[in-house]
Each structure stands twice: as structure tokens, then as C-alpha cells.
């Protein structure tokens, strides 16, 4: 995300137009990540327990996370106690996920039960969602998504008592969309919702906001065929005919970005890799 202003609002993933977190906030995340450990179904430390990471979000999140699981499971350095579960669901917009007793959370419970995992074992979440068919302009659309993400993080903290870390990503490119489902510039603007959510956590480090630690996951947006500084582009073939949902090719690209992110993240090294790494 560029550091330049956008319609009068500061850019950058983090405060002051920067793409890296303030040192104190990053260190808080690293310290909390160091407490992640294998847990049994009662949430107690166990050498035979699991470190559970789940995805929360919409169809594109599900497509990417399922591919991410396959990539990570082929890495011999991945922590053998780490179990990743795709709990994202097709059609799950942010407003649906923000309903604490809605159908989405029944789906999440079913996915955990299918894997014989309890809510007390979930310690890491990757969150990616968006508003559906939103007609508000900027910044109102991003502010609404920010409030909705805040509600979702609150639900996560309630449902998963051992939750430590929440990584949030915004949309991929929406310029190929054939409908009003997150076209541009709405897809780009969704990043401001994530940015502002994290900024309010940074600026208010009271006890009820310090856990879970909320930070950026991989930043996924690129301006179509215009390469980012790291070379990332989004081609038409990365999406299904509707231009919104990622194709197998696009899901693998997103999953690779997710995998590379956790390989490099300073907090993830405490739980993503085997202890000897």
C-alpha cells in the first residue's frame, strides 16, 4: 500500500504512512506469539495437543486458505503441532460474520468438530472479508467495514478464549469484476478499513484491546497488470468469469503470498515453524 495520501487520507499499512508496524506494537505481538503452544481440547498445554490456526471470511478466503494449507503441509520445517482449518465460507460477507449467533458461526463450529478440535485450541486466525454490494462512497464504505471488522474481532475473542493473534488481509484486485460485488475502487479502499482497525488497536493498548493482537496479514492488492514493487500483478486469468472470485490460478497466487508472509513474519516464527528452526 503506497504511502501517498488517498482522497485526503494517509496511506501506508500502518500509522504515519509506513508499511511496517511501530516497534513497540511489533514487539508486543512477538511476545504474545511466544506464548502460543500446543493445547488439548480443554485449552491446557499438552505435548500431544495442537496449535490451531483457522481462516475466517468469504469464498476467496476459503479458496486461498485451502491452497495455503496444501503448500504449508509440504514444508518440512512447518511445526508438526500446527493444524490449519479452513473455516471461511462461500457467500459469507462481513455483515453476516459480524452476527455472533448467525449461521456462519454454526459453520465454523462444524468445521472444528469435523477436525475433532475445540474452540479452546484456536490461537491464530487469518481474517479476510468484505462488504457485499455496498454503494457508499469513500470513506463511508471503509469506515463501515472497519466497524464490522472490529465487531468480528470481538466475536473471535469471545468464541476462542485462547486466541492470541489475528492477521487481517483486504481484497485482491477488483478491476475485472462484472458486477457490483467489490469492484474498483472499493476493493482497493477496503485496505483502509484494515489499516484503521489496526491503528485503533495500536493507539489504544488497554487490556481489552491487547489480546488478541491484530496485525496485517499479506497485503494482496495490486493494480491489475501494473506490477507492484515486488512484481505482483493480477491477471484476468486469476479470476473466474465473474471477475470477482479467484480461479485456481489466482487462489494459488494468493496462497503463495500467504505462505511467504508467514515464512517471514517475525511473530509467526514462534509457532509456524518447528521449535528447532
JSON list of C-alpha atoms in Angstrom, two decimals, residues 80-187:
[
{"chain": "A", "resi": 80, "resn": "UNK", "atom": "CA", "xyz": [4.17, -30.60, 13.32]},
{"chain": "A", "resi": 81, "resn": "UNK", "atom": "CA", "xyz": [1.74, -29.45, 16.03]},
{"chain": "A", "resi": 82, "resn": "UNK", "atom": "CA", "xyz": [0.23, -26.78, 13.79]},
{"chain": "A", "resi": 83, "resn": "UNK", "atom": "CA", "xyz": [-3.19, -27.67, 12.41]},
{"chain": "A", "resi": 84, "resn": "UNK", "atom": "CA", "xyz": [-4.78, -25.29, 9.93]},
{"chain": "A", "resi": 85, "resn": "UNK", "atom": "CA", "xyz": [-8.53, -25.40, 9.30]},
{"chain": "A", "resi": 86, "resn": "UNK", "atom": "CA", "xyz": [-10.38, -23.57, 6.54]},
{"chain": "A", "resi": 87, "resn": "UNK", "atom": "CA", "xyz": [-13.43, -22.12, 8.29]},
{"chain": "A", "resi": 88, "resn": "UNK", "atom": "CA", "xyz": [-14.16, -19.45, 5.67]},
{"chain": "A", "resi": 89, "resn": "UNK", "atom": "CA", "xyz": [-17.34, -19.99, 3.65]},
{"chain": "A", "resi": 90, "resn": "UNK", "atom": "CA", "xyz": [-18.74, -19.10, 0.26]},
{"chain": "A", "resi": 91, "resn": "UNK", "atom": "CA", "xyz": [-21.02, -16.08, 0.39]},
{"chain": "A", "resi": 92, "resn": "UNK", "atom": "CA", "xyz": [-20.00, -15.00, 3.89]},
{"chain": "A", "resi": 93, "resn": "UNK", "atom": "CA", "xyz": [-19.92, -11.21, 3.75]},
{"chain": "A", "resi": 94, "resn": "UNK", "atom": "CA", "xyz": [-18.57, -9.20, 6.67]},
{"chain": "A", "resi": 95, "resn": "UNK", "atom": "CA", "xyz": [-22.02, -8.24, 7.92]},
{"chain": "A", "resi": 96, "resn": "UNK", "atom": "CA", "xyz": [-23.00, -11.93, 8.17]},
{"chain": "A", "resi": 97, "resn": "UNK", "atom": "CA", "xyz": [-19.82, -12.86, 10.04]},
{"chain": "A", "resi": 98, "resn": "UNK", "atom": "CA", "xyz": [-20.47, -9.98, 12.46]},
{"chain": "A", "resi": 99, "resn": "UNK", "atom": "CA", "xyz": [-23.64, -11.70, 13.73]},
{"chain": "A", "resi": 100, "resn": "UNK", "atom": "CA", "xyz": [-22.37, -13.65, 16.76]},
{"chain": "A", "resi": 101, "resn": "UNK", "atom": "CA", "xyz": [-25.22, -16.18, 16.74]},
{"chain": "A", "resi": 102, "resn": "UNK", "atom": "CA", "xyz": [-25.66, -16.39, 12.99]},
{"chain": "A", "resi": 103, "resn": "UNK", "atom": "CA", "xyz": [-25.34, -19.31, 10.60]},
{"chain": "A", "resi": 104, "resn": "UNK", "atom": "CA", "xyz": [-21.72, -18.51, 9.83]},
{"chain": "A", "resi": 105, "resn": "UNK", "atom": "CA", "xyz": [-20.59, -19.45, 13.33]},
{"chain": "A", "resi": 106, "resn": "UNK", "atom": "CA", "xyz": [-22.55, -22.69, 13.17]},
{"chain": "A", "resi": 107, "resn": "UNK", "atom": "CA", "xyz": [-20.46, -23.44, 10.08]},
{"chain": "A", "resi": 108, "resn": "UNK", "atom": "CA", "xyz": [-17.25, -22.63, 11.99]},
{"chain": "A", "resi": 109, "resn": "UNK", "atom": "CA", "xyz": [-18.26, -24.92, 14.86]},
{"chain": "A", "resi": 110, "resn": "UNK", "atom": "CA", "xyz": [-18.99, -27.72, 12.40]},
{"chain": "A", "resi": 111, "resn": "UNK", "atom": "CA", "xyz": [-15.57, -27.36, 10.77]},
{"chain": "A", "resi": 112, "resn": "UNK", "atom": "CA", "xyz": [-13.85, -27.56, 14.15]},
{"chain": "A", "resi": 113, "resn": "UNK", "atom": "CA", "xyz": [-15.91, -30.57, 15.19]},
{"chain": "A", "resi": 114, "resn": "UNK", "atom": "CA", "xyz": [-15.13, -32.30, 11.91]},
{"chain": "A", "resi": 115, "resn": "UNK", "atom": "CA", "xyz": [-11.43, -31.98, 12.76]},
{"chain": "A", "resi": 116, "resn": "UNK", "atom": "CA", "xyz": [-12.01, -33.01, 16.41]},
{"chain": "A", "resi": 117, "resn": "UNK", "atom": "CA", "xyz": [-10.86, -29.60, 17.60]},
{"chain": "A", "resi": 118, "resn": "UNK", "atom": "CA", "xyz": [-12.37, -27.45, 20.35]},
{"chain": "A", "resi": 119, "resn": "UNK", "atom": "CA", "xyz": [-12.73, -23.68, 20.44]},
{"chain": "A", "resi": 120, "resn": "UNK", "atom": "CA", "xyz": [-10.18, -23.69, 23.30]},
{"chain": "A", "resi": 121, "resn": "UNK", "atom": "CA", "xyz": [-7.43, -24.79, 20.89]},
{"chain": "A", "resi": 122, "resn": "UNK", "atom": "CA", "xyz": [-7.75, -21.94, 18.36]},
{"chain": "A", "resi": 123, "resn": "UNK", "atom": "CA", "xyz": [-4.91, -19.46, 18.85]},
{"chain": "A", "resi": 124, "resn": "UNK", "atom": "CA", "xyz": [-4.37, -17.89, 15.41]},
{"chain": "A", "resi": 125, "resn": "UNK", "atom": "CA", "xyz": [-6.84, -16.50, 12.86]},
{"chain": "A", "resi": 126, "resn": "UNK", "atom": "CA", "xyz": [-6.43, -15.23, 9.32]},
{"chain": "A", "resi": 127, "resn": "UNK", "atom": "CA", "xyz": [-9.36, -12.90, 8.60]},
{"chain": "A", "resi": 128, "resn": "UNK", "atom": "CA", "xyz": [-10.35, -11.75, 5.13]},
{"chain": "A", "resi": 129, "resn": "UNK", "atom": "CA", "xyz": [-13.81, -10.47, 4.34]},
{"chain": "A", "resi": 130, "resn": "UNK", "atom": "CA", "xyz": [-15.60, -7.57, 2.67]},
{"chain": "A", "resi": 131, "resn": "UNK", "atom": "CA", "xyz": [-18.94, -5.84, 2.40]},
{"chain": "A", "resi": 132, "resn": "UNK", "atom": "CA", "xyz": [-21.27, -7.13, -0.31]},
{"chain": "A", "resi": 133, "resn": "UNK", "atom": "CA", "xyz": [-22.96, -4.78, -2.79]},
{"chain": "A", "resi": 134, "resn": "UNK", "atom": "CA", "xyz": [-22.02, -1.67, -0.85]},
{"chain": "A", "resi": 135, "resn": "UNK", "atom": "CA", "xyz": [-22.98, 1.56, -2.61]},
{"chain": "A", "resi": 136, "resn": "UNK", "atom": "CA", "xyz": [-21.46, 4.04, -0.17]},
{"chain": "A", "resi": 137, "resn": "UNK", "atom": "CA", "xyz": [-18.59, 6.17, -1.32]},
{"chain": "A", "resi": 138, "resn": "UNK", "atom": "CA", "xyz": [-15.22, 6.52, 0.35]},
{"chain": "A", "resi": 139, "resn": "UNK", "atom": "CA", "xyz": [-14.55, 6.88, 3.23]},
{"chain": "A", "resi": 140, "resn": "UNK", "atom": "CA", "xyz": [-18.01, 5.79, 4.44]},
{"chain": "A", "resi": 141, "resn": "UNK", "atom": "CA", "xyz": [-17.63, 2.31, 2.91]},
{"chain": "A", "resi": 142, "resn": "UNK", "atom": "CA", "xyz": [-14.26, 1.78, 4.58]},
{"chain": "A", "resi": 143, "resn": "UNK", "atom": "CA", "xyz": [-15.49, 3.14, 7.91]},
{"chain": "A", "resi": 144, "resn": "UNK", "atom": "CA", "xyz": [-18.43, 0.72, 7.88]},
{"chain": "A", "resi": 145, "resn": "UNK", "atom": "CA", "xyz": [-16.11, -2.18, 7.09]},
{"chain": "A", "resi": 146, "resn": "UNK", "atom": "CA", "xyz": [-13.77, -1.03, 9.87]},
{"chain": "A", "resi": 147, "resn": "UNK", "atom": "CA", "xyz": [-16.62, -1.12, 12.39]},
{"chain": "A", "resi": 148, "resn": "UNK", "atom": "CA", "xyz": [-17.72, -4.52, 11.11]},
{"chain": "A", "resi": 149, "resn": "UNK", "atom": "CA", "xyz": [-14.19, -5.92, 11.37]},
{"chain": "A", "resi": 150, "resn": "UNK", "atom": "CA", "xyz": [-14.00, -4.55, 14.92]},
{"chain": "A", "resi": 151, "resn": "UNK", "atom": "CA", "xyz": [-17.17, -6.47, 15.77]},
{"chain": "A", "resi": 152, "resn": "UNK", "atom": "CA", "xyz": [-15.77, -9.64, 14.20]},
{"chain": "A", "resi": 153, "resn": "UNK", "atom": "CA", "xyz": [-12.55, -9.38, 16.22]},
{"chain": "A", "resi": 154, "resn": "UNK", "atom": "CA", "xyz": [-14.67, -9.01, 19.34]},
{"chain": "A", "resi": 155, "resn": "UNK", "atom": "CA", "xyz": [-16.62, -12.15, 18.45]},
{"chain": "A", "resi": 156, "resn": "UNK", "atom": "CA", "xyz": [-13.38, -14.03, 17.81]},
{"chain": "A", "resi": 157, "resn": "UNK", "atom": "CA", "xyz": [-12.05, -13.09, 21.23]},
{"chain": "A", "resi": 158, "resn": "UNK", "atom": "CA", "xyz": [-15.25, -14.30, 22.88]},
{"chain": "A", "resi": 159, "resn": "UNK", "atom": "CA", "xyz": [-15.60, -17.56, 20.97]},
{"chain": "A", "resi": 160, "resn": "UNK", "atom": "CA", "xyz": [-11.93, -18.56, 21.19]},
{"chain": "A", "resi": 161, "resn": "UNK", "atom": "CA", "xyz": [-10.67, -17.96, 24.75]},
{"chain": "A", "resi": 162, "resn": "UNK", "atom": "CA", "xyz": [-7.06, -18.86, 23.88]},
{"chain": "A", "resi": 163, "resn": "UNK", "atom": "CA", "xyz": [-6.91, -16.67, 20.77]},
{"chain": "A", "resi": 164, "resn": "UNK", "atom": "CA", "xyz": [-3.63, -14.74, 20.61]},
{"chain": "A", "resi": 165, "resn": "UNK", "atom": "CA", "xyz": [-3.12, -13.47, 17.05]},
{"chain": "A", "resi": 166, "resn": "UNK", "atom": "CA", "xyz": [-5.42, -12.17, 14.31]},
{"chain": "A", "resi": 167, "resn": "UNK", "atom": "CA", "xyz": [-3.92, -11.42, 10.90]},
{"chain": "A", "resi": 168, "resn": "UNK", "atom": "CA", "xyz": [-6.17, -9.41, 8.57]},
{"chain": "A", "resi": 169, "resn": "UNK", "atom": "CA", "xyz": [-5.97, -9.03, 4.79]},
{"chain": "A", "resi": 170, "resn": "UNK", "atom": "CA", "xyz": [-8.01, -6.82, 2.48]},
{"chain": "A", "resi": 171, "resn": "UNK", "atom": "CA", "xyz": [-9.23, -7.54, -1.03]},
{"chain": "A", "resi": 172, "resn": "UNK", "atom": "CA", "xyz": [-7.30, -8.51, -4.13]},
{"chain": "A", "resi": 173, "resn": "UNK", "atom": "CA", "xyz": [-7.82, -6.51, -7.33]},
{"chain": "A", "resi": 174, "resn": "UNK", "atom": "CA", "xyz": [-11.45, -5.85, -8.27]},
{"chain": "A", "resi": 175, "resn": "UNK", "atom": "CA", "xyz": [-10.99, -4.25, -11.67]},
{"chain": "A", "resi": 176, "resn": "UNK", "atom": "CA", "xyz": [-12.18, -7.31, -13.58]},
{"chain": "A", "resi": 177, "resn": "UNK", "atom": "CA", "xyz": [-15.48, -7.51, -11.69]},
{"chain": "A", "resi": 178, "resn": "UNK", "atom": "CA", "xyz": [-18.53, -7.96, -13.90]},
{"chain": "A", "resi": 179, "resn": "UNK", "atom": "CA", "xyz": [-20.92, -6.89, -11.12]},
{"chain": "A", "resi": 180, "resn": "UNK", "atom": "CA", "xyz": [-21.24, -4.50, -8.19]},
{"chain": "A", "resi": 181, "resn": "UNK", "atom": "CA", "xyz": [-19.59, -7.07, -5.91]},
{"chain": "A", "resi": 182, "resn": "UNK", "atom": "CA", "xyz": [-16.43, -5.27, -4.70]},
{"chain": "A", "resi": 183, "resn": "UNK", "atom": "CA", "xyz": [-15.34, -3.62, -7.96]},
{"chain": "A", "resi": 184, "resn": "UNK", "atom": "CA", "xyz": [-12.67, -0.93, -8.04]},
{"chain": "A", "resi": 185, "resn": "UNK", "atom": "CA", "xyz": [-12.05, 1.32, -6.28]},
{"chain": "A", "resi": 186, "resn": "UNK", "atom": "CA", "xyz": [-13.99, -0.42, -3.49]},
{"chain": "A", "resi": 187, "resn": "UNK", "atom": "CA", "xyz": [-11.56, -3.36, -3.44]}
]
